[in-house]
GROMACS .gro file of C-alpha atoms in nm:
model
  249
    1MET     CA    1  10.587   6.572   7.730
    2ALA     CA    2  10.863   6.655   7.481
    3GLY     CA    3  10.739   6.858   7.187
    4GLU     CA    4  10.409   6.970   7.341
    5LEU     CA    5  10.509   7.334   7.289
    6GLU     CA    6  10.678   7.287   6.953
    7GLY     CA    7  10.647   7.599   6.737
    8ARG     CA    8  10.523   7.818   7.021
    9VAL     CA    9  10.695   8.141   7.120
   10ALA     CA   10  10.711   8.242   7.486
   11LEU     CA   11  10.817   8.553   7.675
   12VAL     CA   12  10.918   8.481   8.036
   13THR     CA   13  10.994   8.768   8.274
   14GLY     CA   14  11.223   8.729   8.572
   15ALA     CA   15  11.395   8.447   8.385
   16GLY     CA   16  11.743   8.504   8.521
   17ARG     CA   17  11.705   8.268   8.814
   18GLY     CA   18  11.465   8.066   9.027
   19ILE     CA   19  11.113   8.002   8.907
   20GLY     CA   20  11.146   8.205   8.587
   21ALA     CA   21  11.464   8.027   8.478
   22ALA     CA   22  11.308   7.687   8.550
   23ILE     CA   23  10.999   7.770   8.343
   24ALA     CA   24  11.208   7.906   8.055
   25ARG     CA   25  11.419   7.590   8.045
   26GLY     CA   26  11.111   7.370   8.074
   27TYR     CA   27  10.945   7.543   7.780
   28ALA     CA   28  11.260   7.508   7.569
   29GLU     CA   29  11.285   7.138   7.652
   30ARG     CA   30  10.930   7.097   7.522
   31GLY     CA   31  11.001   7.267   7.192
   32ALA     CA   32  10.917   7.633   7.250
   33LEU     CA   33  11.126   7.929   7.141
   34VAL     CA   34  11.177   8.133   7.456
   35VAL     CA   35  11.277   8.493   7.515
   36GLY     CA   36  11.381   8.534   7.877
   37THR     CA   37  11.406   8.875   8.039
   38ALA     CA   38  11.574   9.000   8.355
   39ARG     CA   39  11.788   9.289   8.468
   40SER     CA   40  12.105   9.081   8.509
   41GLU     CA   41  12.295   9.016   8.186
   42ASP     CA   42  12.514   8.756   8.359
   43GLN     CA   43  12.215   8.553   8.470
   44LEU     CA   44  12.061   8.573   8.123
   45ARG     CA   45  12.382   8.453   7.962
   46GLU     CA   46  12.378   8.149   8.190
   47LEU     CA   47  12.016   8.081   8.099
   48ALA     CA   48  12.073   8.109   7.723
   49ALA     CA   49  12.373   7.877   7.746
   50THR     CA   50  12.148   7.593   7.864
   51ALA     CA   51  11.963   7.583   7.530
   52PRO     CA   52  12.114   7.839   7.289
   53GLU     CA   53  11.915   7.712   6.993
   54ARG     CA   54  11.586   7.776   7.172
   55ILE     CA   55  11.646   8.041   7.439
   56SER     CA   56  11.735   8.400   7.360
   57THR     CA   57  11.732   8.689   7.604
   58ALA     CA   58  11.654   9.056   7.646
   59THR     CA   59  11.756   9.270   7.941
   60ALA     CA   60  11.466   9.472   8.077
   61ASP     CA   61  11.377   9.688   8.374
   62LEU     CA   62  11.008   9.631   8.432
   63ARG     CA   63  10.980   9.955   8.626
   64ASP     CA   64  11.021  10.139   8.295
   65GLU     CA   65  10.664  10.148   8.165
   66ALA     CA   66  10.765  10.304   7.835
   67SER     CA   67  10.971   9.998   7.738
   68LEU     CA   68  10.718   9.727   7.820
   69ALA     CA   69  10.521   9.726   7.494
   70GLY     CA   70  10.853   9.739   7.310
   71LEU     CA   71  10.959   9.420   7.487
   72VAL     CA   72  10.668   9.231   7.334
   73ASP     CA   73  10.745   9.388   6.996
   74GLN     CA   74  11.104   9.259   7.025
   75VAL     CA   75  10.974   8.904   7.066
   76VAL     CA   76  10.747   8.935   6.761
   77GLU     CA   77  11.024   9.090   6.551
   78ARG     CA   78  11.261   8.811   6.654
   79HIS     CA   79  11.027   8.515   6.604
   80GLY     CA   80  10.732   8.643   6.401
   81ARG     CA   81  10.473   8.587   6.674
   82ILE     CA   82  10.412   8.546   7.046
   83ASP     CA   83  10.199   8.269   7.193
   84ILE     CA   84  10.276   8.262   7.564
   85LEU     CA   85  10.342   8.532   7.822
   86VAL     CA   86  10.468   8.436   8.167
   87ASN     CA   87  10.455   8.727   8.411
   88ASN     CA   88  10.695   8.592   8.671
   89ALA     CA   89  10.918   8.883   8.771
   90GLY     CA   90  10.849   9.028   9.113
   91VAL     CA   91  10.998   9.216   9.406
   92ALA     CA   92  10.925   9.155   9.773
   93PRO     CA   93  11.079   9.423   9.995
   94ALA     CA   94  11.028   9.353  10.364
   95ALA     CA   95  10.927   9.650  10.577
   96ASP     CA   96  10.752   9.765  10.893
   97PHE     CA   97  10.432   9.913  10.753
   98THR     CA   98  10.440  10.191  11.013
   99THR     CA   99  10.741  10.345  10.843
  100GLU     CA  100  10.730  10.196  10.493
  101PRO     CA  101  10.761  10.480  10.241
  102VAL     CA  102  10.497  10.528   9.975
  103GLU     CA  103  10.773  10.525   9.714
  104GLN     CA  104  10.852  10.164   9.802
  105TRP     CA  105  10.489  10.067   9.753
  106ARG     CA  106  10.488  10.237   9.416
  107ALA     CA  107  10.803  10.049   9.313
  108THR     CA  108  10.653   9.717   9.426
  109LEU     CA  109  10.326   9.778   9.242
  110ALA     CA  110  10.514   9.893   8.931
  111VAL     CA  111  10.694   9.559   8.896
  112ASN     CA  112  10.435   9.322   9.041
  113VAL     CA  113  10.112   9.470   8.902
  114VAL     CA  114  10.164   9.741   8.640
  115ALA     CA  115  10.426   9.549   8.440
  116PRO     CA  116  10.210   9.233   8.408
  117MET     CA  117   9.917   9.453   8.305
  118ALA     CA  118  10.116   9.639   8.039
  119LEU     CA  119  10.280   9.324   7.902
  120ALA     CA  120   9.946   9.141   7.891
  121GLN     CA  121   9.789   9.431   7.706
  122ALA     CA  122  10.071   9.441   7.450
  123ALA     CA  123  10.075   9.064   7.404
  124GLY     CA  124   9.696   9.049   7.394
  125ARG     CA  125   9.681   9.261   7.080
  126HIS     CA  126   9.891   8.999   6.903
  127PHE     CA  127   9.693   8.713   7.056
  128ILE     CA  128   9.364   8.856   6.934
  129ALA     CA  129   9.503   8.909   6.583
  130GLN     CA  130   9.639   8.556   6.559
  131GLY     CA  131   9.339   8.382   6.719
  132GLY     CA  132   9.455   8.304   7.072
  133GLY     CA  133   9.729   8.294   7.331
  134LYS     CA  134   9.823   8.207   7.687
  135ILE     CA  135   9.904   8.426   7.986
  136ILE     CA  136  10.042   8.273   8.305
  137ASN     CA  137  10.078   8.509   8.601
  138VAL     CA  138  10.296   8.400   8.890
  139ALA     CA  139  10.159   8.526   9.222
  140SER     CA  140  10.216   8.386   9.572
  141THR     CA  141  10.024   8.229   9.857
  142THR     CA  142  10.077   8.563  10.034
  143GLY     CA  143   9.819   8.695   9.790
  144LEU     CA  144   9.568   8.457   9.947
  145ARG     CA  145   9.653   8.535  10.308
  146GLY     CA  146   9.842   8.840  10.424
  147LYS     CA  147  10.189   8.814  10.572
  148PRO     CA  148  10.333   9.053  10.831
  149GLY     CA  149  10.633   9.246  10.711
  150LEU     CA  150  10.527   9.201  10.349
  151VAL     CA  151  10.212   9.411  10.333
  152GLY     CA  152  10.298   9.571  10.000
  153TYR     CA  153  10.402   9.243   9.841
  154SER     CA  154  10.094   9.059   9.970
  155THR     CA  155   9.871   9.337   9.839
  156SER     CA  156  10.035   9.324   9.497
  157LYS     CA  157  10.000   8.948   9.466
  158GLY     CA  158   9.635   8.963   9.567
  159ALA     CA  159   9.590   9.217   9.290
  160VAL     CA  160   9.756   8.981   9.041
  161MET     CA  161   9.500   8.714   9.128
  162ARG     CA  162   9.204   8.947   9.072
  163PHE     CA  163   9.370   9.070   8.751
  164THR     CA  164   9.396   8.709   8.632
  165GLU     CA  165   9.028   8.637   8.696
  166SER     CA  166   8.900   8.959   8.543
  167LEU     CA  167   9.115   8.945   8.231
  168ALA     CA  168   9.031   8.578   8.179
  169ALA     CA  169   8.661   8.662   8.176
  170GLU     CA  170   8.708   8.952   7.935
  171TRP     CA  171   8.933   8.772   7.687
  172ALA     CA  172   8.790   8.419   7.688
  173ARG     CA  173   8.593   8.501   7.373
  174HIS     CA  174   8.923   8.563   7.193
  175ASN     CA  175   9.056   8.215   7.279
  176ILE     CA  176   9.302   8.370   7.524
  177GLN     CA  177   9.352   8.177   7.847
  178VAL     CA  178   9.472   8.365   8.157
  179ASN     CA  179   9.571   8.166   8.464
  180CYS     CA  180   9.774   8.212   8.779
  181ILE     CA  181  10.023   7.999   8.972
  182ALA     CA  182  10.056   8.081   9.343
  183PRO     CA  183  10.368   7.920   9.488
  184GLY     CA  184  10.428   7.876   9.857
  185ALA     CA  185  10.772   7.819  10.007
  186PHE     CA  186  11.024   7.724   9.739
  187ALA     CA  187  11.400   7.688   9.770
  188THR     CA  188  11.511   7.993   9.570
  189ASP     CA  189  11.753   8.280   9.621
  190ALA     CA  190  11.465   8.481   9.765
  191GLN     CA  191  11.458   8.232  10.054
  192SER     CA  192  11.834   8.233  10.112
  193ALA     CA  193  11.804   8.372  10.467
  194VAL     CA  194  11.578   8.079  10.559
  195LEU     CA  195  11.778   7.816  10.373
  196GLU     CA  196  12.105   7.924  10.534
  197SER     CA  197  11.970   7.907  10.891
  198PRO     CA  198  11.889   7.557  11.024
  199ASP     CA  199  11.666   7.710  11.292
  200LEU     CA  200  11.468   7.929  11.050
  201LEU     CA  201  11.442   7.646  10.799
  202ASN     CA  202  11.314   7.404  11.062
  203ARG     CA  203  11.052   7.652  11.180
  204ARG     CA  204  10.945   7.724  10.821
  205VAL     CA  205  10.916   7.359  10.725
  206ARG     CA  206  10.711   7.277  11.036
  207ARG     CA  207  10.430   7.490  10.894
  208ILE     CA  208  10.420   7.290  10.569
  209PRO     CA  209  10.226   6.960  10.577
  210ALA     CA  210  10.465   6.812  10.317
  211LYS     CA  211  10.749   6.886  10.564
  212ARG     CA  212  10.979   7.039  10.306
  213MET     CA  213  11.016   7.336  10.078
  214GLY     CA  214  10.938   7.297   9.711
  215ASP     CA  215  11.190   7.269   9.429
  216VAL     CA  216  11.139   7.502   9.133
  217SER     CA  217  11.132   7.202   8.899
  218GLU     CA  218  10.800   7.106   9.059
  219LEU     CA  219  10.635   7.418   8.916
  220VAL     CA  220  10.739   7.342   8.558
  221PRO     CA  221  10.482   7.072   8.465
  222LEU     CA  222  10.192   7.301   8.559
  223ALA     CA  223  10.344   7.598   8.379
  224CYS     CA  224  10.381   7.380   8.070
  225LEU     CA  225  10.024   7.251   8.091
  226LEU     CA  226   9.891   7.606   8.114
  227ALA     CA  227  10.094   7.702   7.804
  228ALA     CA  228   9.993   7.399   7.597
  229PRO     CA  229   9.684   7.334   7.380
  230GLY     CA  230   9.554   7.088   7.639
  231SER     CA  231   9.457   7.377   7.866
  232ASP     CA  232   9.241   7.565   7.614
  233PHE     CA  233   8.933   7.534   7.838
  234ILE     CA  234   9.117   7.631   8.157
  235THR     CA  235   9.105   8.003   8.226
  236GLY     CA  236   9.065   8.234   8.523
  237SER     CA  237   9.204   7.973   8.761
  238ILE     CA  238   9.450   8.013   9.047
  239PHE     CA  239   9.668   7.709   9.110
  240VAL     CA  240   9.825   7.690   9.455
  241ILE     CA  241  10.146   7.488   9.488
  242ASP     CA  242  10.259   7.494   9.850
  243GLY     CA  243  10.282   7.143   9.992
  244GLY     CA  244   9.941   7.182  10.155
  245GLU     CA  245  10.027   7.484  10.369
  246SER     CA  246   9.742   7.715  10.271
  247GLY     CA  247   9.484   7.436  10.283
  248LYS     CA  248   9.536   7.331  10.644
  249LEU     CA  249   9.336   7.453  10.944
   0.00000   0.00000   0.00000
């Protein structure tokens, strides 16, 4: 619904492409002022060009813990407040666990778990002071069920789900809602190897009851609901969007 986020200020990580870019654009279309972050300046320029009056950007490396609180401060300095935090950025390095280096696990956890924690903590201080706020964490169905070759990623996304539930319980009294979206197979750059191979794509789609991969636009309505006043009594929930894949026997 146009205008449902009018006057709200959102920070969206991993906004340069895919799910993050779709959510950032969706929020802007519904009236929010959005600060999108990513490491790629080119991608951010493309994002801002879609709605320059409502979308601004900030380059950020979420592995740099020292800069995370400052990122939230940038949003508040720019717009006077922050109402919505979307922790979308993530990395998913594939590896044989037998030889996967500990350093790669640390890097995965830094982006997928530590950064959402630090950003939520920084944003939460503002939320508590202003009487409420929204946090939407983007996980994955691999956080529900492990996936071979992605042990570190699956572990990190499972942690994001428990983080969502625990923080929601702790901060509900402050009128802060914390929820999680767990996408399944979506047609994004991260799935390029599958999308570019008819054989791999066919095998992937056969496992999905809906018989197709999702489009990132299909995540936007839920992300908007969870950011809007209509979801003020929804917190600590994990919303799976996967065409029925994780629900089948």
